PDB file of C-alpha atoms in Angstrom:
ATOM      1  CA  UNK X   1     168.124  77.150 251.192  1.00 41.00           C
ATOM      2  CA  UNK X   2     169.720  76.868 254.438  1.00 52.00           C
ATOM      3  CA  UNK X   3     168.595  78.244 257.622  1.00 55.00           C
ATOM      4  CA  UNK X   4     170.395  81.494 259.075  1.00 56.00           C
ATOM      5  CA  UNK X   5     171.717  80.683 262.439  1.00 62.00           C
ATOM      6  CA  UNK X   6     173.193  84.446 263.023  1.00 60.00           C
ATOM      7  CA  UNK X   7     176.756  83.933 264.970  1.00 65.00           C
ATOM      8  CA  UNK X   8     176.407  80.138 265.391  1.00 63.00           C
ATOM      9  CA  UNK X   9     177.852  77.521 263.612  1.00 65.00           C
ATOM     10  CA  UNK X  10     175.331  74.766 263.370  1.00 69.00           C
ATOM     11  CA  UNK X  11     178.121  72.210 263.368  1.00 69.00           C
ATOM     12  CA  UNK X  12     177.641  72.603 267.172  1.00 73.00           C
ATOM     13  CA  UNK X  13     174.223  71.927 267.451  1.00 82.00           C
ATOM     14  CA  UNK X  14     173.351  68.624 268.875  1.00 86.00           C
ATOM     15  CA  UNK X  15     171.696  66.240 265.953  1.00 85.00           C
ATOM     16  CA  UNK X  16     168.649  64.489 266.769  1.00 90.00           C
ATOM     17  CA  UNK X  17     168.014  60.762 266.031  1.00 93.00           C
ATOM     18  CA  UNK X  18     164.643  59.215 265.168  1.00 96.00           C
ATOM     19  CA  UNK X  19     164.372  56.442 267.626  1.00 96.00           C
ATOM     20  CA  UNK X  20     161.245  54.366 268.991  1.00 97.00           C
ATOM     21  CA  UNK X  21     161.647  52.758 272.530  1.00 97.00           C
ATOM     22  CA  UNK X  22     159.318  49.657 273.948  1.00 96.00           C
ATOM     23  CA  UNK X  23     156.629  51.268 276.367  1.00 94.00           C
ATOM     24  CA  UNK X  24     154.642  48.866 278.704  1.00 89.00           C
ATOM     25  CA  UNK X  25     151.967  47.685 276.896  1.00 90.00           C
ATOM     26  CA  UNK X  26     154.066  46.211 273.995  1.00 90.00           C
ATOM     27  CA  UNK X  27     153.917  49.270 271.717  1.00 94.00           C
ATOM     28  CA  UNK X  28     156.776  51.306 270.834  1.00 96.00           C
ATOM     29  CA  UNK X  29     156.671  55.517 271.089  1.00 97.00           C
ATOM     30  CA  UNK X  30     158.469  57.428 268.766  1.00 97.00           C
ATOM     31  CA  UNK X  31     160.778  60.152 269.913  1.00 97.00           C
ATOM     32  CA  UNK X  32     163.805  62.587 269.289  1.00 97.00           C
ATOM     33  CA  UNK X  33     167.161  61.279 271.522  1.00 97.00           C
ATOM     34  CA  UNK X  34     169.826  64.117 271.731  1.00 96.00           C
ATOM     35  CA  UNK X  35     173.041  63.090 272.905  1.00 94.00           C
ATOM     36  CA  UNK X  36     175.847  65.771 273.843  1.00 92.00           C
ATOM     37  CA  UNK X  37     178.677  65.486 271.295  1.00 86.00           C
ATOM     38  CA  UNK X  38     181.718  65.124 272.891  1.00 83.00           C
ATOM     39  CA  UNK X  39     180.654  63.560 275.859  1.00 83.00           C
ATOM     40  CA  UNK X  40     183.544  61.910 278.400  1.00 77.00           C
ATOM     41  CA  UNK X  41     183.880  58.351 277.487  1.00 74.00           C
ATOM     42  CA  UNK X  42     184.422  57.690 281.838  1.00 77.00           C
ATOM     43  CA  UNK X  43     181.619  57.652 284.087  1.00 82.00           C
ATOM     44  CA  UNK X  44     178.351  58.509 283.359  1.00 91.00           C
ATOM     45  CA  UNK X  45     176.302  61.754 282.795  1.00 94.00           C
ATOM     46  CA  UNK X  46     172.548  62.513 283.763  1.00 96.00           C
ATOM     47  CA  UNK X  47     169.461  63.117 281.164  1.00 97.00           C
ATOM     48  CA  UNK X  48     166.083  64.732 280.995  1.00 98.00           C
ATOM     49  CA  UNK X  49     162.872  64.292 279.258  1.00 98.00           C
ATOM     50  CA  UNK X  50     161.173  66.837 277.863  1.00 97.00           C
ATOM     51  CA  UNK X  51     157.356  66.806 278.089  1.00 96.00           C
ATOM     52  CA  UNK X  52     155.585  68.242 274.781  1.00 94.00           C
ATOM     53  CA  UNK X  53     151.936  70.378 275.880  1.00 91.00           C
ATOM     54  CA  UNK X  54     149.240  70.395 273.988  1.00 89.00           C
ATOM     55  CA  UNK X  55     148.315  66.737 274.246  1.00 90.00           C
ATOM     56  CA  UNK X  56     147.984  67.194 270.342  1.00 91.00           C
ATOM     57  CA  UNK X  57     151.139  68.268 269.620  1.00 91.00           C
ATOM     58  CA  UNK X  58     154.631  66.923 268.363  1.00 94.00           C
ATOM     59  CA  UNK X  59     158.466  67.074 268.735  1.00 92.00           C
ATOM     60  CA  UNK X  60     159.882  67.041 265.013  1.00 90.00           C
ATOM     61  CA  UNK X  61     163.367  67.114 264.527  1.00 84.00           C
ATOM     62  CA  UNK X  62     163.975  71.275 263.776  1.00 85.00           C
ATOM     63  CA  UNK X  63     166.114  73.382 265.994  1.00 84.00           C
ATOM     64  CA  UNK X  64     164.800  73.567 269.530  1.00 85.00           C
ATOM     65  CA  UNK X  65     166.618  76.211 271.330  1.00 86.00           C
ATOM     66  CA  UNK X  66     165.806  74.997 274.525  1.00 90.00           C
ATOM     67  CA  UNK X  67     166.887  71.561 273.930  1.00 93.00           C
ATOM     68  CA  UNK X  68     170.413  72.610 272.114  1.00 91.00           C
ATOM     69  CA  UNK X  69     171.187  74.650 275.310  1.00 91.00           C
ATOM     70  CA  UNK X  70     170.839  71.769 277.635  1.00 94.00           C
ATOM     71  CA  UNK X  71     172.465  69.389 275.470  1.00 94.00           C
ATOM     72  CA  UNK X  72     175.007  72.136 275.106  1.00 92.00           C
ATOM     73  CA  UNK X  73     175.522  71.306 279.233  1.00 94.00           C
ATOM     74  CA  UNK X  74     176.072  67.911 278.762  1.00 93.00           C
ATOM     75  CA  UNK X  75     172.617  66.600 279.353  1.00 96.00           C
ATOM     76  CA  UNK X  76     171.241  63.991 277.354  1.00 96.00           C
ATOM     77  CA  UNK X  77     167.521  64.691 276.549  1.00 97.00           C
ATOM     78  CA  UNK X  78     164.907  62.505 275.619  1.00 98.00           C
ATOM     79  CA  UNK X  79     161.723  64.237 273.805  1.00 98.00           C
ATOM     80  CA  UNK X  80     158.912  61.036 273.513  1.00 98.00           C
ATOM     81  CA  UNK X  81     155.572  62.111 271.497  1.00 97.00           C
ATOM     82  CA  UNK X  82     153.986  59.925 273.952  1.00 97.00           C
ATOM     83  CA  UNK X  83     149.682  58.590 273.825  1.00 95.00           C
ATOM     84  CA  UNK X  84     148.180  62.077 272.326  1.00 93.00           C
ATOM     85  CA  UNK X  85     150.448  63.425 270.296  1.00 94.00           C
ATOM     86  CA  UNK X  86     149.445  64.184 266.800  1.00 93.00           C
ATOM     87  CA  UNK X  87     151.608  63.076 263.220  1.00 93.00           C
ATOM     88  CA  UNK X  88     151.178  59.184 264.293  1.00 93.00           C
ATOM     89  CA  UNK X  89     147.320  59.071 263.381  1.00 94.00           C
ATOM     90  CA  UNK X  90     144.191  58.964 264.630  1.00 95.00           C
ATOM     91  CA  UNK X  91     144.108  55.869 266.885  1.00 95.00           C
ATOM     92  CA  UNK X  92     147.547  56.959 268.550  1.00 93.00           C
ATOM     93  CA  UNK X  93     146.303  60.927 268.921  1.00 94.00           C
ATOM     94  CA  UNK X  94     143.169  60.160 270.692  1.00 93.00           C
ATOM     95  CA  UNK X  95     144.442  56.653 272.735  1.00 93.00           C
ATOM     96  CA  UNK X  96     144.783  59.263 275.669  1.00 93.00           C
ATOM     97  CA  UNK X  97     140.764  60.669 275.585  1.00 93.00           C
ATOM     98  CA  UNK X  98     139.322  59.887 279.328  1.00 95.00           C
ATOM     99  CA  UNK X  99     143.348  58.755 280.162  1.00 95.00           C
ATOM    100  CA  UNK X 100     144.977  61.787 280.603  1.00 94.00           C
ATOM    101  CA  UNK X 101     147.831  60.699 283.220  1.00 95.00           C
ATOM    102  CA  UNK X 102     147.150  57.037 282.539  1.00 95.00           C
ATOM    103  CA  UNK X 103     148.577  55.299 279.258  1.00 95.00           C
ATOM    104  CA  UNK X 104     150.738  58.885 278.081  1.00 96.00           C
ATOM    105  CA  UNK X 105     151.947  58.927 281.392  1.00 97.00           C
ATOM    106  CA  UNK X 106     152.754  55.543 281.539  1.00 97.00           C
ATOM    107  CA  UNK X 107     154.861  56.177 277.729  1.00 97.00           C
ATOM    108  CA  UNK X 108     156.964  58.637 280.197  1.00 98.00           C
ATOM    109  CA  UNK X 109     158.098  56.376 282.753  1.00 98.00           C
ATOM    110  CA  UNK X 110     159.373  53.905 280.001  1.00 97.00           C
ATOM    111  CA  UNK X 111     161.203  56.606 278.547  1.00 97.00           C
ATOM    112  CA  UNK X 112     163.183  57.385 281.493  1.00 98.00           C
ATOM    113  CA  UNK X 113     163.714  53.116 281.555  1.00 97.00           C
ATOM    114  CA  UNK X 114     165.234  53.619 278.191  1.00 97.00           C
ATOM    115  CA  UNK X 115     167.426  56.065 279.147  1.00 97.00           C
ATOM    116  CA  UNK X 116     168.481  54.108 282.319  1.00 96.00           C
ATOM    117  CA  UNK X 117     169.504  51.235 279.953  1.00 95.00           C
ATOM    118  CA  UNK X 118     171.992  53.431 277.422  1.00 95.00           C
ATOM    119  CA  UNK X 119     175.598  53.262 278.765  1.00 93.00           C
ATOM    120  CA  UNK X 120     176.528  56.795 279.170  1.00 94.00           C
ATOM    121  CA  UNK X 121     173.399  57.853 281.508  1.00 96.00           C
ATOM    122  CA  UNK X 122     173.745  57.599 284.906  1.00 96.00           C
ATOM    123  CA  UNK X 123     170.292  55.806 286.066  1.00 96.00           C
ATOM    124  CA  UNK X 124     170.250  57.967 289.225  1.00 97.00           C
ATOM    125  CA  UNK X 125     170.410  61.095 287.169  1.00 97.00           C
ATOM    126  CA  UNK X 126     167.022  61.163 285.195  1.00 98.00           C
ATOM    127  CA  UNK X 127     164.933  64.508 285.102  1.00 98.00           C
ATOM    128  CA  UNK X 128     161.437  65.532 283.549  1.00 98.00           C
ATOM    129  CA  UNK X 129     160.037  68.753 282.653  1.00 96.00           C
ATOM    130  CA  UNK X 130     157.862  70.094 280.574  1.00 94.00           C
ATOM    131  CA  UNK X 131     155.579  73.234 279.574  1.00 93.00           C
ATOM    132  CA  UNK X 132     151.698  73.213 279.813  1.00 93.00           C
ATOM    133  CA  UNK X 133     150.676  69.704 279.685  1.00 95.00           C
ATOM    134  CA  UNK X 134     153.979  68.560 279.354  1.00 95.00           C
ATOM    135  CA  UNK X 135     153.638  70.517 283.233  1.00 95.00           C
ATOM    136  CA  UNK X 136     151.135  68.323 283.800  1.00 96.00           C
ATOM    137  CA  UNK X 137     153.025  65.180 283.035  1.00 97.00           C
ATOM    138  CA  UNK X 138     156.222  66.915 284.973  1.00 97.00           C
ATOM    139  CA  UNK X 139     154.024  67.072 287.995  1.00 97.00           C
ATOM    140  CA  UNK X 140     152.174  63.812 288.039  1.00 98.00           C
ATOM    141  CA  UNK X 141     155.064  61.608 287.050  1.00 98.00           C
ATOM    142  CA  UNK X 142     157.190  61.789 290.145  1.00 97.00           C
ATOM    143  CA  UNK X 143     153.958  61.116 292.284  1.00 98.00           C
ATOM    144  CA  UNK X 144     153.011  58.507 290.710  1.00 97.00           C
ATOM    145  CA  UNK X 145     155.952  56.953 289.714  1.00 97.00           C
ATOM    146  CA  UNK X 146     158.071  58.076 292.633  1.00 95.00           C
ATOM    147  CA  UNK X 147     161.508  56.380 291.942  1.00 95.00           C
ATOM    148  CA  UNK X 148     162.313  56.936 288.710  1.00 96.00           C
ATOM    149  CA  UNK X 149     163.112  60.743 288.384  1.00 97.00           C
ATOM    150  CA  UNK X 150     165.739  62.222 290.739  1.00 97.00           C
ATOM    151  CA  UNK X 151     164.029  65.726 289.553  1.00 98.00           C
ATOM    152  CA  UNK X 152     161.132  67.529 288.161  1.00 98.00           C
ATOM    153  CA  UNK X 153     160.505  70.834 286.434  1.00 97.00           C
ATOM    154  CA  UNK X 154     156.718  71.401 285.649  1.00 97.00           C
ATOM    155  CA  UNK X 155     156.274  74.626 284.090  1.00 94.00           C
ATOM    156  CA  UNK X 156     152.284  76.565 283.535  1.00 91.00           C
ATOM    157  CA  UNK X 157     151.548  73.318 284.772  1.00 94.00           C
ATOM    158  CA  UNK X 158     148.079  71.510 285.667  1.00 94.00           C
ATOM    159  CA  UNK X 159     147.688  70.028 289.319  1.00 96.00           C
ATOM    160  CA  UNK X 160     144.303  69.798 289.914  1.00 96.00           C
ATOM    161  CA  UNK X 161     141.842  68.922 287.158  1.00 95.00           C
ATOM    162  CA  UNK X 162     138.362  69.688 288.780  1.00 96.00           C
ATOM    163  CA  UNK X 163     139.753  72.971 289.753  1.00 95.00           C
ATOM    164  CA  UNK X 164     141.353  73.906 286.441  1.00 93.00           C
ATOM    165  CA  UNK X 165     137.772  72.938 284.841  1.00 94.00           C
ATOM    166  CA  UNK X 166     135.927  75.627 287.167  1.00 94.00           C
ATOM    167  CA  UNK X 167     138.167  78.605 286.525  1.00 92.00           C
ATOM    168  CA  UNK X 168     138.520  77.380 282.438  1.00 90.00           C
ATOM    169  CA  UNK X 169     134.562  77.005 282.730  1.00 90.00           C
ATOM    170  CA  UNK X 170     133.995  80.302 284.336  1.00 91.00           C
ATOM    171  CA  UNK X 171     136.948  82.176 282.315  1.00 89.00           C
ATOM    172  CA  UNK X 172     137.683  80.506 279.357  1.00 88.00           C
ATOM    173  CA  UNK X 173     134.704  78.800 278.565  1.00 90.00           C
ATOM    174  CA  UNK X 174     135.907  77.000 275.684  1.00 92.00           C
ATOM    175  CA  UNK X 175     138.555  75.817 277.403  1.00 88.00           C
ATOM    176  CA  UNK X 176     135.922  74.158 279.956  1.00 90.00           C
ATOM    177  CA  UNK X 177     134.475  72.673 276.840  1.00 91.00           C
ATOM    178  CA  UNK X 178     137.340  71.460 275.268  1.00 89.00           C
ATOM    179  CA  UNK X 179     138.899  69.660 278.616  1.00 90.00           C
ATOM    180  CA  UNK X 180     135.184  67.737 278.780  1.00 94.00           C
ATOM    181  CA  UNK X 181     136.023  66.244 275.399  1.00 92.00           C
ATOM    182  CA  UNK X 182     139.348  65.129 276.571  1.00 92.00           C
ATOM    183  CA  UNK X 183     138.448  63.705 279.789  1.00 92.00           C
ATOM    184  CA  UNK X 184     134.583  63.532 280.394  1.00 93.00           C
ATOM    185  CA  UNK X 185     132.282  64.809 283.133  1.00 94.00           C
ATOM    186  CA  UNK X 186     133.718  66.928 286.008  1.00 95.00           C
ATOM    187  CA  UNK X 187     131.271  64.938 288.547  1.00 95.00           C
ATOM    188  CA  UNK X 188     130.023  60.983 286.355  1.00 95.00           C
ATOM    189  CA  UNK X 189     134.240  60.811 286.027  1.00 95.00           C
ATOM    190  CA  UNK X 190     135.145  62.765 289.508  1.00 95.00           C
ATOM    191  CA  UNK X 191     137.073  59.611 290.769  1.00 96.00           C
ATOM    192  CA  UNK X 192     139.114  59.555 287.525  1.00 96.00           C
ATOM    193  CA  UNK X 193     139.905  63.425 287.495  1.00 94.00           C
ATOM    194  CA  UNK X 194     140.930  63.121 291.398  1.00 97.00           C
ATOM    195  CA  UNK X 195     143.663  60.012 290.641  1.00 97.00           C
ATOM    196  CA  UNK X 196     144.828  61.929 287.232  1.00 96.00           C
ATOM    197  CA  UNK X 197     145.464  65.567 289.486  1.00 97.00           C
ATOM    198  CA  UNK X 198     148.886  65.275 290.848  1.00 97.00           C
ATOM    199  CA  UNK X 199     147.530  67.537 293.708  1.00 97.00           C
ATOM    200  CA  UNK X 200     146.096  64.184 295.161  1.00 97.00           C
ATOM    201  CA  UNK X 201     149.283  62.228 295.345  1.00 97.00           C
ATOM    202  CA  UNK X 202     151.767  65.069 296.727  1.00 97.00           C
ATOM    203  CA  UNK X 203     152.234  62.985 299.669  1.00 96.00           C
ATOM    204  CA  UNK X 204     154.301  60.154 297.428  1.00 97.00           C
ATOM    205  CA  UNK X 205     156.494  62.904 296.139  1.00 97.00           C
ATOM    206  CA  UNK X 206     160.248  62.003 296.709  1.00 96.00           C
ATOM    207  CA  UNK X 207     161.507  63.646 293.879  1.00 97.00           C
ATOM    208  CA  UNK X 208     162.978  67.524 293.935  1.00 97.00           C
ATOM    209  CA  UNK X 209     160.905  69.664 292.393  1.00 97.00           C
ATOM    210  CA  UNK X 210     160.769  73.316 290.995  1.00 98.00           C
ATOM    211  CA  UNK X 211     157.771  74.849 290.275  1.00 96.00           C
ATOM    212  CA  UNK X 212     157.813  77.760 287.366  1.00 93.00           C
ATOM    213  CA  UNK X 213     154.353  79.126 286.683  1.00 90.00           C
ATOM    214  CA  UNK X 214     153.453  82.611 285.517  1.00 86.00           C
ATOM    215  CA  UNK X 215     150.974  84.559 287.642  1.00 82.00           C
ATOM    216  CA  UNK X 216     148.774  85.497 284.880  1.00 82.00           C
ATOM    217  CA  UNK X 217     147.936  82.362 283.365  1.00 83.00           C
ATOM    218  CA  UNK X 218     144.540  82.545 282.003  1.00 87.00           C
ATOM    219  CA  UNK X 219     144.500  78.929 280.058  1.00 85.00           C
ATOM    220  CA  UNK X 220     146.244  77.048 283.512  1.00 84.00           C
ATOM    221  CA  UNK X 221     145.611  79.725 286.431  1.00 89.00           C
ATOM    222  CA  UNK X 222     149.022  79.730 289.213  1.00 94.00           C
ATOM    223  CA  UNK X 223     146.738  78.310 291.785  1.00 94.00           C
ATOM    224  CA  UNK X 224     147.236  75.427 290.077  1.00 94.00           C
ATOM    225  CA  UNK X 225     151.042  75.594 291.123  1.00 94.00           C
ATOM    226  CA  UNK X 226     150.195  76.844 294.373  1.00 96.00           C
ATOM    227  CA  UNK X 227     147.466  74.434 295.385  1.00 96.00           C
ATOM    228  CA  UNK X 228     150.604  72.300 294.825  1.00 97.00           C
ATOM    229  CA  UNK X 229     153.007  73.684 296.740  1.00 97.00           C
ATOM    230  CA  UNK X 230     150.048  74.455 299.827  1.00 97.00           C
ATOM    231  CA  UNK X 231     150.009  70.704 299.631  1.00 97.00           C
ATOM    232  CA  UNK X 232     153.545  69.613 299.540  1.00 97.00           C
ATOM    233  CA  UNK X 233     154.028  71.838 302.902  1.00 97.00           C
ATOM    234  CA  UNK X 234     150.926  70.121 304.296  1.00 97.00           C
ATOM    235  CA  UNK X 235     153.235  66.764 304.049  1.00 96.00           C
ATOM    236  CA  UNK X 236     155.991  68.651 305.947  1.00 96.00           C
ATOM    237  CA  UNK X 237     157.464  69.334 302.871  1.00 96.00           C
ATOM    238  CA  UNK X 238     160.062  72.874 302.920  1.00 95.00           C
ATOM    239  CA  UNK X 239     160.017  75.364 300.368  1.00 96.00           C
ATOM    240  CA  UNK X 240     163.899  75.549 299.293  1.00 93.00           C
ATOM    241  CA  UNK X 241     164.980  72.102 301.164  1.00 94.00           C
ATOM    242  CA  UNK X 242     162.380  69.656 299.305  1.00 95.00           C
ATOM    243  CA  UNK X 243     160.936  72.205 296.467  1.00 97.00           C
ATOM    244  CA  UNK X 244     161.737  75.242 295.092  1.00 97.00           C
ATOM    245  CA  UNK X 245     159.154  77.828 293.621  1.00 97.00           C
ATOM    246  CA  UNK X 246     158.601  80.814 291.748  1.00 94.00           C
ATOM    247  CA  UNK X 247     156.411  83.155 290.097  1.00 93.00           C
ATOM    248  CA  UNK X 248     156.566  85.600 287.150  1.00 87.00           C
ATOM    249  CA  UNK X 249     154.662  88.258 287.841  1.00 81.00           C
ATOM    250  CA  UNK X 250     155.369  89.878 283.786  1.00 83.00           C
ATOM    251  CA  UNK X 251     154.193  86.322 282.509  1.00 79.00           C
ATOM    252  CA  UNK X 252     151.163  84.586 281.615  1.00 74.00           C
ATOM    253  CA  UNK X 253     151.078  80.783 279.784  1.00 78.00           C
ATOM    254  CA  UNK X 254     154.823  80.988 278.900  1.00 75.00           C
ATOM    255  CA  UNK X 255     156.127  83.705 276.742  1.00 72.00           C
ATOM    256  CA  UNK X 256     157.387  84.704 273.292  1.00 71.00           C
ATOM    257  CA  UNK X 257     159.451  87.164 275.039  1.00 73.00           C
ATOM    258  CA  UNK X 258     163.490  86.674 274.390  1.00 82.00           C
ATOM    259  CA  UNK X 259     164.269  88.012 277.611  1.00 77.00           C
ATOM    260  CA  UNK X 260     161.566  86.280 279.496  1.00 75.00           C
ATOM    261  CA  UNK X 261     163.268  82.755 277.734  1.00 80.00           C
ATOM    262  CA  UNK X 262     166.396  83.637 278.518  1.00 84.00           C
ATOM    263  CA  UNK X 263     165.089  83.903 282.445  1.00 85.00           C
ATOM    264  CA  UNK X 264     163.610  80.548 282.065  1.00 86.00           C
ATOM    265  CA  UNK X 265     166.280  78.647 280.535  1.00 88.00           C
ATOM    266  CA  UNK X 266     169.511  80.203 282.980  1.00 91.00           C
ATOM    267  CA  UNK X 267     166.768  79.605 286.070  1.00 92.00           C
ATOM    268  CA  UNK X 268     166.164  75.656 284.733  1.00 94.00           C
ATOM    269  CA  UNK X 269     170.290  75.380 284.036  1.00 95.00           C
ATOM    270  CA  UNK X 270     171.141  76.881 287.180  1.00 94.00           C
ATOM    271  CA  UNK X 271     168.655  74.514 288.867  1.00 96.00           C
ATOM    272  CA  UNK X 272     169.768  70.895 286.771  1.00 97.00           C
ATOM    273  CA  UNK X 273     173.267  72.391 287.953  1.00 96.00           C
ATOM    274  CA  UNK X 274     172.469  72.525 291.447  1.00 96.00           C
ATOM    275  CA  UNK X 275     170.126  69.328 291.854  1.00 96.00           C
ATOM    276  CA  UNK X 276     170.673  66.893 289.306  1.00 95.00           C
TER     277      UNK X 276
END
């Protein structure tokens, strides 16, 4: 039976092609490539990657309203179920436990390479973002790999590990539990939670960000995005020049709400618009 799509006429929809791409370690992640039908055949026109949370989750190919909107903008969007994601097995779901930042990460960065390489995206023009952990990923890429993304959007993202353990310890205390299965002990792995918190690299940030966080998170708390922006203007950094920030104050970890989406996705358009 075929889906209803309402008023729309899924021959506009932007299909999505199964493709794997080489990553640095020899293996090759899967992923979803969306390219904007109809794009001009001169020049060339910038793409994002989208960031999945979870870690254990996955992009499938199904309508992804997000994604059809930018592709309806012309942006070509790469969604990678990098190191962590589930539907792959075992060994490839839990080849980010204790590496959080480190091997997934690492599947990001050579997804923006691919992108560089296809003929239609300009190299200079490569954005990230991402909700949840796919925040995560949105914030630590650009400060650890500092010139490949021209832009950044982490949203209900994580900064700061050690400090999102004590408030998911003290609040959400399965939470606490669940993050020491994924990435050890808060003080026998303290040097690996420091390098894997984006928090401690803000000085290499060269990239444009903008923060979206929603101020009652209880599963990532927003002073995980403002710890972040406290530290980017400890670099000199300006709020509005380097990075731009807001807050929901109607919003906790995302929302179900149509309005509240619609907010999102016209205040991440307006932005790509603007800066990439």
């Amino acid at each position: 039976m075929a889906a209803g799509h309402g008023t729309l006429d899924p021959a506009h929809f932007t299909p999505g092609q199964y493709i794997h791409y080489p990553t640095t370690d020899g293996l090759e992640v899967p992923a979803i490539l969306y390219t904007p039908q109809g794009l001009s055949p001169q020049g060339r026109h910038p793409a994002l990657i989208c960031a999945h949370g979870g870690p254990t989750a996955q992009f499938f190919r199904a309508f992804d309203a997000e994604v059809q909107y930018l592709a309806s903008l012309g942006y070509t969007v790469l969604c990678p179920n990098v190191r962590g994601s589930t539907g792959y097995g075992v060994a490839w779901r839990d080849a980010n436990l204790k590496d959080w930042g480190g091997r997934d990460l690492a599947d990001i960065a050579a997804g923006a390479q691919y992108l560089r390489g296809l003929p239609h995206v300009d190299p200079a023009r490569i954005g990230l973002f991402g909700v949840s952990y796919g925040g995560y990923l949105s914030y630590l890429a650009p400060v650890k790999y500092p010139d490949l993304f021209k832009v950044s959007v982490p949203i209900v993202g994580i900064t700061d590990l050690h400090q999102l353990h004590a408030d998911n310890s003290r609040d959400m205390p399965q939470l606490g539990y669940y993050f020491r299965t994924m990435m050890g002990d808060p003080v026998e792995d303290a040097e690996l939670w420091r390098d894997r918190s984006a928090v401690t690299h803000a000085h290499a940030l060269k990239a444009h960000l903008f923060m979206m966080h929603g101020a009652n998170d209880p599963r990532c708390p927003v002073n995980q995005a403002r710890g972040f922006r406290d530290a980017l203007l400890a670099t000199g950094k300006q709020e509005g020049q380097d990075f731009e920030y807001i807050e929901f104050a109607d919003q906790g970890h995302g929302t179900a709400d149509i309005e509240g989406k619609t907010r999102s996705y016209r205040l991440l358009a307006d932005y790509l618009r603007r800066r990439l």
